[in-house]
Coordinates of C-alpha atoms and ligand atoms in Angstrom, one line a residue:
M195 CA 11.1 12.9 -16.1
E196 CA 10.0 10.4 -18.7
S197 CA 6.9 8.5 -17.8
V198 CA 6.9 4.7 -17.9
Q199 CA 3.7 5.1 -20.0
S200 CA 5.6 6.9 -22.8
I201 CA 8.5 4.4 -22.5
A202 CA 6.0 1.6 -22.9
E203 CA 4.4 3.3 -25.9
R204 CA 7.7 3.6 -27.8
S205 CA 9.4 0.4 -26.7
C206 CA 9.2 -2.2 -29.4
G207 CA 9.6 -5.6 -27.9
S208 CA 12.1 -4.9 -25.2
I209 CA 12.5 -2.8 -22.1
P210 CA 15.3 -0.4 -21.3
S211 CA 18.0 -2.0 -19.1
C212 CA 17.2 0.3 -16.1
F213 CA 14.0 -1.7 -15.6
V214 CA 15.7 -5.2 -15.8
R215 CA 15.8 -6.8 -12.3
P216 CA 18.6 -9.1 -11.2
E217 CA 17.5 -12.7 -11.9
C218 CA 16.7 -13.5 -8.3
E219 CA 14.2 -10.7 -8.1
R220 CA 12.3 -11.5 -11.3
P221 CA 8.7 -12.6 -11.0
G222 CA 8.8 -16.3 -11.8
L223 CA 5.0 -16.3 -11.3
A224 CA 2.7 -14.6 -13.9
H225 CA 0.4 -11.8 -13.0
D226 CA -2.7 -14.0 -13.3
A227 CA -1.3 -17.3 -11.9
F228 CA -3.9 -16.9 -9.1
F229 CA -3.7 -18.8 -5.9
Q230 CA -6.5 -21.4 -6.1
E231 CA -7.2 -21.8 -2.5
S232 CA -8.8 -18.6 -1.2
F233 CA -7.2 -15.8 0.6
P234 CA -9.1 -14.5 3.6
V235 CA -12.2 -12.5 2.6
I236 CA -13.9 -10.8 5.5
D237 CA -17.4 -9.5 5.4
I238 CA -17.4 -6.7 8.0
S239 CA -21.1 -5.7 7.7
G240 CA -21.6 -6.9 11.3
L241 CA -18.7 -4.8 12.7
G242 CA -20.7 -1.6 13.2
E243 CA -24.2 -2.7 14.0
G244 CA -24.0 -6.4 14.4
S245 CA -24.7 -8.3 17.7
E246 CA -21.9 -8.9 20.2
R247 CA -21.5 -12.4 18.8
E248 CA -21.3 -11.3 15.2
R249 CA -18.8 -8.7 16.1
A250 CA -16.7 -11.1 18.0
E251 CA -16.8 -13.5 15.1
I252 CA -15.5 -10.9 12.7
V253 CA -12.8 -9.8 15.1
R254 CA -11.7 -13.4 15.3
G255 CA -11.6 -13.7 11.5
I256 CA -9.6 -10.5 11.1
G257 CA -7.1 -11.7 13.8
A258 CA -6.7 -15.0 12.0
A259 CA -6.1 -13.3 8.7
C260 CA -3.6 -10.9 10.2
K261 CA -1.7 -13.8 11.8
D262 CA -1.7 -16.0 8.8
W263 CA -1.2 -13.5 6.0
G264 CA -1.0 -9.9 7.2
F265 CA -3.5 -9.1 4.5
F266 CA -7.2 -9.8 3.7
H267 CA -10.0 -8.7 1.4
V268 CA -12.8 -6.7 3.0
T269 CA -16.3 -6.8 1.7
N270 CA -19.5 -5.0 2.7
H271 CA -17.2 -2.3 4.0
G272 CA -19.7 0.6 3.6
V273 CA -17.7 2.7 1.2
P274 CA -20.1 3.5 -1.6
L275 CA -19.4 1.5 -4.8
Q276 CA -20.2 4.6 -6.8
L277 CA -17.4 6.5 -5.1
M278 CA -15.0 3.7 -5.8
D279 CA -16.1 3.6 -9.4
G280 CA -15.7 7.4 -9.6
M281 CA -12.1 7.1 -8.3
R282 CA -11.3 4.4 -10.8
R283 CA -12.7 6.5 -13.6
A284 CA -10.9 9.6 -12.4
A285 CA -7.6 7.8 -12.3
E286 CA -8.3 6.4 -15.8
I287 CA -9.1 9.9 -17.1
F288 CA -5.9 11.3 -15.6
F289 CA -3.6 8.7 -17.0
E290 CA -5.2 9.1 -20.4
R291 CA -4.5 12.8 -20.6
P292 CA -1.9 14.0 -23.0
M293 CA 1.6 13.7 -21.5
C294 CA 2.3 17.5 -21.5
E295 CA -0.8 17.9 -19.2
K296 CA 0.3 15.2 -16.8
L297 CA 3.8 16.5 -16.6
Q298 CA 2.4 19.8 -15.2
F299 CA 1.8 17.8 -12.0
S300 CA 5.3 16.3 -11.8
T301 CA 6.9 16.1 -8.4
P302 CA 10.2 17.9 -7.8
P303 CA 13.1 15.6 -8.7
G304 CA 14.8 13.8 -5.8
E305 CA 12.1 14.5 -3.3
M306 CA 10.6 11.4 -1.6
A307 CA 6.9 10.8 -1.6
A308 CA 6.1 14.3 -2.8
E309 CA 2.6 15.2 -4.0
G310 CA 2.0 14.8 -7.7
Y311 CA 2.9 12.7 -10.8
A312 CA 6.0 10.6 -10.8
N313 CA 7.5 7.1 -11.4
R314 CA 10.6 6.8 -9.2
M315 CA 10.0 5.5 -5.7
L316 CA 13.4 5.7 -4.2
T317 CA 15.8 8.6 -4.0
R318 CA 19.0 6.6 -4.8
D319 CA 20.3 6.8 -8.4
D320 CA 21.5 3.2 -8.7
Q321 CA 18.1 1.6 -8.4
V322 CA 16.3 -0.7 -10.8
L323 CA 13.2 1.2 -11.8
D324 CA 9.6 0.0 -11.3
W325 CA 7.3 -0.4 -14.3
R326 CA 4.8 2.1 -12.8
D327 CA 3.7 5.7 -12.9
Y328 CA 1.7 7.2 -10.0
L329 CA -0.2 10.2 -8.9
N330 CA 0.2 10.9 -5.2
H331 CA -2.1 13.0 -3.0
H332 CA -1.3 14.1 0.5
A333 CA -4.8 13.8 1.8
L334 CA -4.5 14.1 5.6
P335 CA -4.1 16.1 7.8
I336 CA -5.8 18.7 5.7
W337 CA -2.9 21.2 6.1
R338 CA -0.7 18.9 4.0
R339 CA -2.9 19.2 1.0
N340 CA -1.2 21.2 -1.7
S341 CA -3.9 20.8 -4.3
S342 CA -2.0 22.8 -6.9
N343 CA -0.5 19.4 -7.6
W344 CA -3.9 17.7 -7.8
P345 CA -5.9 17.8 -11.1
H346 CA -7.8 21.1 -10.8
E347 CA -11.4 20.2 -11.5
Q348 CA -13.5 20.9 -8.5
S349 CA -15.4 17.6 -8.9
Y350 CA -12.1 15.7 -8.8
R351 CA -11.0 17.4 -5.6
Q352 CA -14.4 16.9 -4.0
M353 CA -14.2 13.2 -4.8
I354 CA -10.7 12.8 -3.4
E355 CA -11.9 14.5 -0.2
D356 CA -14.9 12.2 0.1
Y357 CA -12.8 9.1 -0.6
S358 CA -10.3 10.2 1.9
A359 CA -12.9 10.5 4.6
Q360 CA -14.6 7.2 3.8
V361 CA -11.3 5.3 3.7
L362 CA -10.2 6.9 6.9
A363 CA -13.3 5.7 8.7
L364 CA -12.9 2.2 7.3
S365 CA -9.2 2.2 8.3
R366 CA -10.1 3.2 11.9
Q367 CA -12.8 0.5 12.0
L368 CA -10.3 -2.1 11.0
L369 CA -7.6 -0.9 13.3
A370 CA -10.1 -1.1 16.2
A371 CA -10.9 -4.7 15.3
I372 CA -7.2 -5.5 14.9
S373 CA -6.5 -4.0 18.3
E374 CA -9.3 -6.0 19.9
S375 CA -8.1 -9.2 18.2
L376 CA -4.8 -8.7 20.0
G377 CA -6.6 -8.4 23.3
L378 CA -6.0 -4.7 23.5
G379 CA -8.5 -1.8 23.9
S380 CA -10.1 -0.9 20.6
K381 CA -8.4 2.5 20.4
F382 CA -4.9 1.1 21.1
I383 CA -3.4 1.2 17.6
E384 CA -5.2 4.4 16.7
D385 CA -3.9 6.2 19.8
A386 CA -0.4 4.9 19.3
I387 CA -0.3 6.2 15.7
G388 CA -1.8 9.5 16.7
E389 CA -3.1 11.9 14.1
P390 CA -3.2 9.9 10.8
F391 CA -1.1 11.0 7.8
Q392 CA -3.0 9.7 4.8
N393 CA -1.6 9.5 1.3
I394 CA -3.7 8.4 -1.6
V395 CA -1.7 7.1 -4.5
M396 CA -3.1 6.1 -7.9
N397 CA -0.9 3.5 -9.4
Y398 CA -0.8 3.0 -13.2
Y399 CA 1.0 0.0 -14.6
P400 CA 1.3 0.2 -18.4
P401 CA 1.5 -3.1 -20.4
C402 CA 5.1 -4.3 -20.6
P403 CA 6.7 -6.1 -23.5
Q404 CA 9.0 -8.2 -21.2
P405 CA 7.0 -8.7 -18.0
D406 CA 9.3 -11.6 -16.9
L407 CA 12.2 -9.3 -16.5
T408 CA 10.8 -6.5 -14.4
L409 CA 8.3 -5.7 -11.6
G410 CA 5.5 -3.1 -11.6
L411 CA 6.4 -2.4 -8.0
Q412 CA 9.4 -4.0 -6.2
S413 CA 9.0 -6.2 -3.2
H414 CA 8.3 -4.2 -0.1
S415 CA 6.2 -4.0 3.0
D416 CA 4.3 -0.7 3.6
F417 CA 5.9 1.2 6.4
G418 CA 2.8 2.7 8.0
A419 CA 0.0 1.1 10.0
I420 CA -2.5 -0.2 7.4
T421 CA -3.1 0.2 3.7
L422 CA -6.4 -0.1 1.9
L423 CA -6.0 -0.9 -1.8
M424 CA -8.7 -0.8 -4.5
E425 CA -7.6 -2.6 -7.6
D426 CA -9.2 -3.3 -11.0
H427 CA -9.9 -6.7 -12.5
V428 CA -6.5 -7.4 -14.1
G429 CA -4.5 -8.8 -11.2
G430 CA -0.8 -8.5 -10.5
L431 CA -0.5 -8.1 -6.8
Q432 CA 1.5 -10.9 -5.2
V433 CA 2.1 -11.5 -1.5
R434 CA 4.9 -13.5 0.1
K435 CA 4.3 -16.1 2.8
N436 CA 7.0 -18.3 4.2
G437 CA 9.3 -17.4 1.3
R438 CA 6.8 -18.3 -1.4
W439 CA 4.9 -15.8 -3.6
F440 CA 1.1 -16.0 -4.1
A441 CA -0.8 -14.2 -6.8
V442 CA -3.9 -12.4 -5.4
K443 CA -7.1 -12.8 -7.5
P444 CA -9.1 -9.5 -7.6
V445 CA -12.4 -9.5 -5.7
P446 CA -14.8 -7.0 -7.3
G447 CA -16.0 -4.2 -5.0
A448 CA -13.7 -5.3 -2.2
F449 CA -10.8 -3.5 -0.6
I450 CA -7.5 -5.3 0.1
A451 CA -6.3 -4.4 3.6
N452 CA -2.7 -5.0 4.4
L453 CA -0.8 -4.4 7.6
G454 CA 2.2 -2.1 7.7
D455 CA 5.4 -2.2 9.7
Q456 CA 4.1 -0.1 12.6
V457 CA 1.5 -2.7 13.4
E458 CA 4.1 -5.4 13.4
V459 CA 6.1 -3.4 15.9
L460 CA 3.1 -2.5 18.0
S461 CA 1.9 -6.1 18.1
N462 CA 5.4 -7.2 19.1
G463 CA 5.5 -9.4 16.0
R464 CA 2.3 -11.3 16.7
Y465 CA 1.1 -9.8 13.3
K466 CA 3.6 -9.3 10.5
S467 CA 3.5 -6.6 7.9
V468 CA 3.1 -8.5 4.6
E469 CA 5.8 -8.4 1.9
H470 CA 4.2 -7.7 -1.5
R471 CA 5.0 -6.7 -5.1
V472 CA 3.3 -6.1 -8.4
V473 CA 3.8 -8.2 -11.5
V474 CA 3.0 -6.6 -14.9
N475 CA 1.8 -8.2 -18.1
S476 CA 2.3 -7.7 -21.9
T477 CA -1.3 -6.9 -22.9
K478 CA -3.2 -5.0 -20.2
K479 CA -2.7 -1.9 -18.3
R480 CA -3.6 -2.1 -14.6
M481 CA -4.7 0.4 -12.1
A482 CA -4.8 0.3 -8.3
I483 CA -5.4 3.0 -5.8
A484 CA -3.7 2.7 -2.4
A485 CA -4.6 4.7 0.7
F486 CA -1.9 4.6 3.4
Y487 CA -2.6 5.3 7.1
D488 CA 0.7 6.4 8.7
P489 CA 1.8 8.2 11.8
S490 CA 3.5 11.6 11.7
K491 CA 7.2 11.6 11.2
N492 CA 7.9 12.6 14.8
T493 CA 5.9 9.6 16.2
R494 CA 7.8 7.0 18.2
I495 CA 6.4 3.5 18.1
S496 CA 7.2 0.6 20.3
P497 CA 5.6 -2.8 21.2
A498 CA 2.5 -2.8 23.4
P499 CA 3.7 -3.5 27.0
E500 CA 0.7 -5.9 27.3
L501 CA 2.1 -8.1 24.6
I502 CA 5.5 -8.5 26.3
D503 CA 6.1 -11.2 28.9
E504 CA 8.4 -14.1 29.7
Q505 CA 7.0 -16.2 26.9
N506 CA 6.9 -13.3 24.5
P507 CA 10.1 -11.3 24.9
R508 CA 10.3 -7.9 23.4
L509 CA 11.2 -8.2 19.7
Y510 CA 11.6 -4.6 18.6
G511 CA 13.3 -1.5 19.8
E512 CA 11.6 1.9 19.6
V513 CA 11.1 3.3 16.1
L514 CA 11.1 7.0 15.2
F515 CA 8.8 6.9 12.2
R516 CA 10.9 9.5 10.4
D517 CA 13.9 7.1 10.4
N518 CA 11.8 4.3 9.0
V519 CA 10.6 6.4 6.1
S520 CA 14.0 7.9 5.2
D521 CA 15.6 4.5 5.3
F522 CA 13.0 3.1 3.0
Y523 CA 13.3 5.8 0.4
S524 CA 17.1 6.2 0.5
K525 CA 18.2 2.6 0.9
G526 CA 15.2 0.8 -0.7
P527 CA 12.8 -1.6 0.9
E528 CA 14.6 -4.9 -0.1
G529 CA 11.8 -6.9 1.3
K530 CA 11.5 -5.9 5.0
R531 CA 15.0 -4.6 5.7
N532 CA 13.5 -1.6 7.5
L533 CA 12.2 -3.8 10.3
D534 CA 15.4 -5.9 10.5
S535 CA 17.2 -2.7 11.6
I536 CA 15.0 -2.3 14.7
A537 CA 14.6 -6.0 15.5
I538 CA 16.3 -7.0 18.8
I539 CA 18.7 -9.8 18.1
R540 CA 18.6 -12.5 20.8
Q541 CA 21.2 -15.1 21.2
Ligands
OGA888 C1 1.8 0.2 -2.8 C2 1.3 -1.1 -3.3 C3 0.0 -2.4 -4.8 C4 -0.7 -2.2 -6.2 O1 1.4 1.2 -3.4 O2 2.4 0.2 -1.7 O3 1.7 -2.1 -2.7 O4 -1.3 -3.2 -6.6 N1 0.5 -1.2 -4.3 O5 -0.6 -1.1 -6.7
NI889 NI1 2.6 -1.7 -0.8

């Protein structure tokens, strides 16, 4: 494997053709052409210990954000800022290591979403490549951890474990609020997903000499339930709404929460998983750490019966999560094609 980081270091002025996207997929909107109106920012400090009224207000805000965007910033989330800084620093130290050291953590070729250092996302060979390297950790359930593919320092491992637990708690808190905002019991989504499978992925986007021709991460929706993303100050994440792309301005100290495909199915389409991508730039590297909250591969997901009635016909068939995942990695996300395949077509 050759990392994008080393390709970036030796490329003088132009990128290899395997990174060049077809014209219709090129960014067209710079990494920092931030959307001036604000995206939803939700202060959740009142979710745990606030009064009934405060809590209801936050749940309403989260519901509105899920309906309008499928994504929102979360502030006052309770995850220690020191831990977030530690994670950021650890990612920086990892990606600054000499290449021969990083390559010791390489994932086996052709295996999808394996633990370790890689840059290809899909298993197919004819893909346009993303301008990104990443380090993936299978954080939960604990039996999935193969920490020989994690950097070996004890302090590093301890930090990933702490972060995993903190982000798990925050994900559950948000899923409870999202369930309530749909008029369902607070445990509805958590129970439907079952034991969470959590991956923590450190994304590294090197500066790119021709950022207009490529993407750091191709357009996709996340296939799990919810993702919590912690990004640096550079910017580059873009989300799609009604066919138009919007550049997200980083909010220091916040998490970005975005809904995945399984919440779209469970909510019978009331909430949509958000389509998003990453745009790179020519001068600054960018780092973002994503924590995914997924079901196990054997989990079957279907719309909540409470959300189906005459006015709201059932929109999706049952999904076996394994099929969703293997479709994503073998065929490619192509926006939200994954969900199209289980959508019930009505005449
Ligand atoms: C992802 C993702 C965004 C980013 O890893 O699924 O959308 O900014 N990441 O790295
Ligand atoms: Ni994503």
